[in-house]
Short mmCIF file of C-alpha atoms and ligand atoms in Angstrom, two decimals:
data_model
loop_
_atom_site.label_atom_id
_atom_site.label_comp_id
_atom_site.label_asym_id
_atom_site.label_seq_id
_atom_site.Cartn_x
_atom_site.Cartn_y
_atom_site.Cartn_z
CA MET A 143 -5.25 24.02 -22.15
CA SER A 144 -3.83 26.66 -19.84
CA PRO A 145 -4.20 25.97 -16.15
CA THR A 146 -7.13 27.59 -14.45
CA PRO A 147 -6.07 29.63 -11.44
CA GLY A 148 -6.14 27.06 -8.64
CA PRO A 149 -5.58 27.17 -4.91
CA ARG A 150 -2.34 28.74 -3.73
CA ARG A 151 -1.53 25.79 -1.53
CA VAL A 152 -2.75 22.20 -1.42
CA ALA A 153 -2.13 19.83 1.49
CA VAL A 154 -2.89 16.13 1.04
CA ARG A 155 -2.64 13.07 3.29
CA ALA A 156 -2.16 9.54 1.97
CA PRO A 157 -2.16 6.36 4.06
CA ALA A 158 0.29 3.49 4.18
CA THR A 159 -1.11 0.34 2.61
CA SER A 160 -0.47 -3.37 2.79
CA ALA A 161 -0.97 -5.47 -0.33
CA ASN A 162 -1.61 -9.17 -0.99
CA LEU A 163 -2.84 -10.05 2.55
CA GLY A 164 -1.22 -13.43 1.94
CA PRO A 165 -3.07 -15.12 -0.94
CA GLY A 166 -4.38 -12.05 -2.81
CA PHE A 167 -1.31 -11.36 -4.91
CA ASP A 168 -1.89 -8.07 -6.78
CA CYS A 169 -5.61 -8.22 -5.95
CA LEU A 170 -6.14 -7.48 -2.23
CA GLY A 171 -4.97 -4.53 -0.18
CA LEU A 172 -5.80 -2.52 2.91
CA ALA A 173 -5.16 1.00 4.19
CA LEU A 174 -3.39 1.63 7.50
CA ASP A 175 -3.81 4.54 9.90
CA LEU A 176 -0.26 5.74 9.17
CA TRP A 177 0.01 8.79 6.99
CA SER A 178 2.25 10.68 4.64
CA ASP A 179 1.59 14.45 4.46
CA VAL A 180 2.45 16.55 1.43
CA ILE A 181 2.04 20.31 1.09
CA ALA A 182 2.41 21.66 -2.43
CA VAL A 183 2.45 25.21 -3.72
CA PRO A 184 2.24 25.60 -7.49
CA VAL A 185 4.74 28.16 -8.78
CA SER A 186 5.06 29.84 -12.10
CA ASP A 187 8.76 30.58 -11.66
CA SER A 188 10.13 27.16 -12.66
CA SER A 189 13.58 27.97 -11.25
CA ASN A 190 12.05 27.72 -7.76
CA ALA A 191 9.93 24.66 -8.43
CA ALA A 192 10.37 21.02 -7.63
CA THR A 193 10.35 19.54 -11.13
CA ASP A 194 12.61 16.61 -10.30
CA ASP A 195 11.11 13.72 -12.21
CA ASP A 196 12.82 11.24 -9.88
CA ASN A 197 10.38 12.48 -7.25
CA LEU A 198 7.24 10.32 -7.52
CA VAL A 199 4.99 13.06 -6.12
CA VAL A 200 6.14 15.42 -8.85
CA ARG A 201 5.96 12.77 -11.58
CA ALA A 202 2.37 11.91 -10.65
CA ALA A 203 1.43 15.59 -10.52
CA ARG A 204 2.94 16.12 -13.94
CA ARG A 205 0.98 13.14 -15.32
CA VAL A 206 -2.28 14.76 -14.22
CA TYR A 207 -1.38 18.06 -15.86
CA ASP A 208 -0.26 16.29 -19.04
CA GLY A 209 -3.41 14.14 -19.01
CA VAL A 210 -5.72 17.16 -19.10
CA GLY A 211 -3.50 19.12 -21.47
CA ALA A 212 -2.44 21.76 -18.93
CA SER A 213 1.07 23.15 -18.74
CA PHE A 214 2.86 21.91 -15.64
CA PRO A 215 3.84 24.75 -13.31
CA GLY A 216 6.12 22.82 -10.95
CA PHE A 217 5.51 22.83 -7.20
CA HIS A 218 7.23 23.70 -3.99
CA ILE A 219 6.86 20.41 -2.12
CA ASP A 220 7.10 19.99 1.63
CA SER A 221 6.49 16.44 2.82
CA THR A 222 6.38 14.56 6.09
CA ASN A 223 6.60 10.89 5.26
CA ARG A 224 5.89 8.49 8.12
CA ILE A 225 5.68 5.47 5.81
CA PRO A 226 8.89 3.41 5.80
CA PHE A 227 10.42 3.34 2.34
CA SER A 228 10.66 0.08 0.39
CA ARG A 229 9.31 -2.11 3.22
CA GLY A 230 6.08 -3.31 1.57
CA LEU A 231 3.95 -0.59 3.18
CA GLY A 232 2.97 1.34 0.07
CA SER A 233 5.32 4.33 0.26
CA SER A 234 5.45 4.67 -3.53
CA ALA A 235 1.66 4.35 -3.89
CA ALA A 236 1.25 7.09 -1.25
CA ALA A 237 3.65 9.36 -3.17
CA ILE A 238 1.88 8.73 -6.50
CA VAL A 239 -1.60 9.20 -5.05
CA SER A 240 -0.50 12.37 -3.21
CA GLY A 241 0.94 13.87 -6.41
CA ALA A 242 -2.14 12.99 -8.43
CA LEU A 243 -4.54 14.37 -5.81
CA LEU A 244 -2.72 17.63 -5.27
CA ALA A 245 -2.37 18.27 -9.01
CA ASN A 246 -6.02 17.43 -9.59
CA ARG A 247 -7.13 19.84 -6.87
CA SER A 248 -4.80 22.54 -8.22
CA LEU A 249 -6.55 22.20 -11.56
CA GLY A 250 -10.06 22.31 -10.07
CA ASP A 251 -10.59 18.51 -9.88
CA PRO A 252 -10.98 17.71 -13.61
CA LEU A 253 -10.29 13.99 -12.99
CA GLY A 254 -12.77 11.77 -11.21
CA GLU A 255 -12.01 8.89 -8.87
CA THR A 256 -11.76 6.24 -11.60
CA ASP A 257 -9.41 8.42 -13.69
CA LEU A 258 -7.17 8.91 -10.66
CA LEU A 259 -7.19 5.18 -9.89
CA ASP A 260 -6.27 4.32 -13.48
CA LEU A 261 -3.50 6.93 -13.65
CA ALA A 262 -2.01 5.92 -10.30
CA THR A 263 -2.21 2.21 -11.14
CA GLU A 264 -0.51 2.73 -14.48
CA MET A 265 2.34 4.51 -12.71
CA GLU A 266 2.61 1.97 -9.89
CA GLY A 267 2.25 -1.09 -12.14
CA HIS A 268 -0.33 -2.87 -9.96
CA PRO A 269 -3.52 -1.71 -8.24
CA ASP A 270 -3.42 -3.38 -4.83
CA ASN A 271 -1.68 -0.47 -3.04
CA VAL A 272 -3.05 2.53 -4.93
CA VAL A 273 -6.72 1.52 -4.59
CA PRO A 274 -6.79 1.26 -0.77
CA CYS A 275 -4.46 4.26 -0.63
CA LEU A 276 -6.95 6.44 -2.51
CA LEU A 277 -10.17 4.91 -1.19
CA GLY A 278 -9.30 3.44 2.22
CA GLY A 279 -10.49 0.22 3.84
CA VAL A 280 -9.88 -3.29 2.57
CA ARG A 281 -10.22 -3.52 -1.21
CA ALA A 282 -10.48 -6.31 -3.76
CA VAL A 283 -9.05 -5.12 -7.07
CA ALA A 284 -8.62 -6.30 -10.66
CA LEU A 285 -7.79 -4.83 -14.06
CA ASP A 286 -10.14 -5.18 -17.03
CA ALA A 287 -9.02 -5.96 -20.59
CA GLN A 288 -8.13 -2.29 -21.10
CA ASP A 289 -6.18 -2.20 -17.81
CA ARG A 290 -8.84 -0.10 -16.13
CA VAL A 291 -9.25 -0.61 -12.43
CA LEU A 292 -12.16 -2.66 -11.09
CA GLN A 293 -12.48 -2.53 -7.33
CA ALA A 294 -14.84 -3.26 -4.48
CA ALA A 295 -14.72 -2.58 -0.75
CA VAL A 296 -14.57 -5.57 1.57
CA PRO A 297 -16.86 -4.62 4.46
CA MET A 298 -15.79 -5.57 7.97
CA PRO A 299 -18.28 -5.84 10.83
CA ARG A 300 -15.58 -5.36 13.50
CA PRO A 301 -12.31 -3.42 13.26
CA LEU A 302 -8.96 -5.19 13.26
CA VAL A 303 -5.59 -3.90 14.44
CA ALA A 304 -2.33 -4.60 12.62
CA ALA A 305 0.92 -5.58 14.33
CA VAL A 306 3.76 -4.87 11.94
CA PHE A 307 7.39 -5.90 12.03
CA ILE A 308 9.47 -3.50 9.92
CA PRO A 309 12.95 -4.92 9.26
CA GLU A 310 15.88 -2.60 8.76
CA VAL A 311 16.66 -4.47 5.57
CA HIS A 312 14.56 -3.50 2.60
CA VAL A 313 13.58 -5.58 -0.41
CA PRO A 314 13.17 -3.60 -3.66
CA THR A 315 9.85 -4.46 -5.34
CA GLU A 316 11.62 -5.16 -8.67
CA LEU A 317 13.78 -7.79 -6.96
CA ALA A 318 10.78 -9.33 -5.21
CA ARG A 319 8.84 -9.53 -8.49
CA ALA A 320 11.84 -10.96 -10.34
CA ALA A 321 11.93 -13.80 -7.78
CA LEU A 322 8.51 -15.05 -8.87
CA PRO A 323 8.13 -18.05 -11.19
CA THR A 324 6.60 -17.69 -14.66
CA SER A 325 4.07 -20.44 -13.96
CA VAL A 326 2.69 -22.31 -10.95
CA SER A 327 1.03 -25.67 -10.48
CA PHE A 328 -2.74 -26.07 -10.66
CA SER A 329 -2.78 -27.21 -7.03
CA ASP A 330 -0.93 -24.08 -5.87
CA ALA A 331 -3.30 -21.88 -7.91
CA LEU A 332 -6.24 -23.70 -6.29
CA PHE A 333 -4.68 -23.25 -2.86
CA ASN A 334 -4.49 -19.49 -3.34
CA VAL A 335 -7.88 -19.02 -4.99
CA SER A 336 -9.53 -20.89 -2.12
CA ARG A 337 -7.62 -18.94 0.54
CA ALA A 338 -8.32 -15.57 -1.10
CA ALA A 339 -12.04 -16.39 -1.29
CA LEU A 340 -12.02 -17.59 2.32
CA LEU A 341 -10.17 -14.46 3.44
CA VAL A 342 -12.66 -12.06 1.85
CA ALA A 343 -15.63 -14.06 3.17
CA ALA A 344 -14.10 -14.25 6.65
CA LEU A 345 -13.50 -10.48 6.73
CA ALA A 346 -16.97 -9.66 5.42
CA SER A 347 -18.78 -12.06 7.76
CA GLY A 348 -16.65 -11.32 10.82
CA ASP A 349 -15.66 -14.99 11.06
CA TYR A 350 -12.15 -13.92 12.00
CA PRO A 351 -10.82 -17.33 13.18
CA LEU A 352 -10.83 -18.26 9.47
CA LEU A 353 -8.21 -15.57 8.80
CA ARG A 354 -5.46 -17.97 9.83
CA ALA A 355 -6.20 -20.29 6.92
CA GLY A 356 -7.33 -17.33 4.81
CA THR A 357 -3.91 -15.66 4.88
CA GLY A 358 -2.16 -18.78 3.53
CA ASP A 359 -0.18 -18.35 0.32
CA ARG A 360 1.78 -20.45 -2.16
CA LEU A 361 2.08 -17.99 -5.05
CA HIS A 362 4.67 -15.50 -3.87
CA GLN A 363 5.84 -15.80 -0.26
CA PRO A 364 7.69 -19.13 -0.73
CA TYR A 365 9.60 -17.66 -3.69
CA ARG A 366 10.39 -14.42 -1.90
CA ALA A 367 11.43 -15.97 1.41
CA PRO A 368 15.08 -16.38 0.26
CA LEU A 369 15.23 -12.57 -0.11
CA PHE A 370 14.21 -12.23 3.54
CA PRO A 371 14.92 -15.56 5.24
CA ALA A 372 13.31 -14.58 8.58
CA MET A 373 9.90 -14.24 6.88
CA THR A 374 8.55 -17.68 7.78
CA ARG A 375 9.71 -17.58 11.40
CA LEU A 376 8.26 -14.13 11.95
CA ILE A 377 4.90 -15.22 10.52
CA GLU A 378 4.94 -18.33 12.71
CA ALA A 379 5.85 -16.24 15.77
CA ALA A 380 2.90 -13.91 15.15
CA LEU A 381 0.46 -16.80 14.75
CA SER A 382 1.80 -18.53 17.89
CA ALA A 383 1.32 -15.28 19.83
CA GLY A 384 -2.35 -15.06 18.91
CA ALA A 385 -2.49 -13.21 15.60
CA LEU A 386 -5.61 -14.05 13.59
CA GLY A 387 -3.54 -14.18 10.40
CA ALA A 388 -0.10 -13.06 9.26
CA TYR A 389 1.68 -12.51 5.97
CA SER A 390 4.52 -10.77 4.18
CA SER A 391 3.22 -7.27 3.43
CA GLY A 392 3.26 -6.45 -0.28
CA ALA A 393 6.58 -7.30 -1.84
CA GLY A 394 8.18 -7.32 1.67
CA SER A 395 10.13 -6.93 3.78
CA SER A 396 7.58 -6.03 6.51
CA ILE A 397 5.48 -8.74 8.15
CA LEU A 398 1.91 -7.82 9.05
CA ALA A 399 -0.28 -9.65 11.54
CA LEU A 400 -4.02 -9.05 11.83
CA CYS A 401 -5.17 -8.92 15.47
CA PRO A 402 -8.55 -8.50 17.17
CA GLY A 403 -7.44 -5.49 19.24
CA ARG A 404 -4.55 -3.31 20.45
CA ALA A 405 -3.62 -5.50 23.43
CA GLU A 406 -3.32 -8.58 21.21
CA ALA A 407 -1.32 -6.56 18.67
CA GLU A 408 1.11 -5.49 21.42
CA THR A 409 1.57 -9.14 22.39
CA VAL A 410 2.29 -10.02 18.76
CA CYS A 411 4.79 -7.16 18.51
CA ALA A 412 6.63 -8.57 21.55
CA ALA A 413 6.70 -11.97 19.81
CA PHE A 414 8.01 -10.32 16.63
CA ASN A 415 10.84 -8.75 18.66
CA CYS A 416 11.79 -12.09 20.26
CA ALA A 417 11.77 -13.90 16.92
CA ALA A 418 13.71 -11.11 15.24
CA THR A 419 16.36 -11.25 17.98
CA ARG A 420 16.64 -15.03 17.56
CA CYS A 421 16.95 -14.60 13.76
CA GLN A 422 19.36 -11.66 14.21
CA VAL A 423 17.15 -9.41 12.09
CA PRO A 424 17.17 -5.80 13.31
CA GLY A 425 13.91 -3.95 12.93
CA SER A 426 11.10 -2.15 14.71
CA THR A 427 7.46 -2.87 15.46
CA LEU A 428 4.31 -0.87 15.02
CA THR A 429 0.75 -1.30 16.27
CA VAL A 430 -1.64 0.47 13.93
CA GLY A 431 -5.33 0.42 13.09
CA LEU A 432 -6.77 -0.07 9.63
CA SER A 433 -7.99 3.14 8.01
CA PRO A 434 -11.51 3.19 6.55
CA VAL A 435 -10.63 6.43 4.75
CA GLY A 436 -8.11 6.94 2.01
CA ALA A 437 -6.04 9.84 0.71
CA HIS A 438 -7.68 13.23 0.87
CA VAL A 439 -7.07 16.94 0.55
CA VAL A 440 -6.83 18.48 4.01
CA ASP A 441 -6.32 22.09 3.01
CA ASP A 442 -6.56 23.93 -0.28
CA GLY A 443 -6.19 27.53 0.74
N1 HSE B 503 1.32 -7.03 -5.13
C1 HSE B 503 2.60 -6.41 -5.26
C2 HSE B 503 3.68 -7.47 -5.10
C3 HSE B 503 2.74 -5.35 -4.21
O1 HSE B 503 3.55 -8.32 -4.22
O2 HSE B 503 4.65 -7.44 -5.85
C4 HSE B 503 4.02 -4.60 -4.32
O3 HSE B 503 3.94 -3.45 -3.57
#
C-alpha cells in the first residue's frame, strides 16, 4: 500500500504514567498531568528524515506504517519531553504512544484504539503504562490468551493529586524486572490480590482512607528495594505526612504518593525532601494532578 497523502505536520501530546499503584503489578496504571510533546513532519527525502530505529517514537511510527503495509517516509521529529527518563513515570510508553498516534494520523487513522493499544503494548512489553497513556485516567488492564489488551477505566468520584519524589538515580526497567522472583508464596499472592481489589474498590467508591492498605505490595517492591534502598523510607515518610497511599512508581525509581489535594501533596513533598536528605538520596519533587485524558493529536495541519 502506498501512503495516502496525509497532513503536512502532526503534533501529539502524551502523558506521563505511573504503573502498578503498589499491588497491581503489570495490571494497574494511571495517567498524570505531565506531558511530552512531539511534532512530526513526514518527509519523502529520507536523507533529511529521522529514521533512527533507536528512537522509540520513530520505531513506533514505523511499526504503524509496516502494520498497514505502507512505505515508511521517515519524519522530522521535534520533541519536548517533560517526563523524566527511566524513573518509572512512563517515558518509554509516552514515546511509543506518540509515535503510533502521529503515524496513524499521517496515514488517515487506519488503526483504531484497540489496534493502537495492542501495537504499543507489544512494543512496551506490558500494558500498564501504555493503556493509561493512550486513554487517560486510572486503568485496570490484562492481556487475553492472544496477548490482546483488555482494559477498563476505574472511575473516581473525587480527584486525587500525586506527590512524586524523582531520584537522580535511575533504575532500568530490565534490571528491575530481573530482580523479581520466578515464583511467590500463596500468602503473598493472596496479599496482593486482596490489596489490588481493595484499591480499585476504594478508588471507585471514593473510600480513600482504604488506599493506605490498598497500596500495599509483596510481589515486586520488596525485591526491588535493594536496587533503590531509600524506597521503603520514602514511602513511610509520605504515609506519615498524610498521604492516602504511596508506592514505588512502575519499575522505579520514583515514589508516588496519592493525596486528597494540592496542599496535602505539598506537605508530602516536603516530607519526601527531608527523608531523601536523611537517606542522602538526591532528587526532586513534583506535585501533579491525575489526567482523565490520554494522548491525543493537538494539531494536524
Ligand atoms: N509493571 C511494570 C513493572 C512497569 O513494574 O516492571 C514498568 O514500567
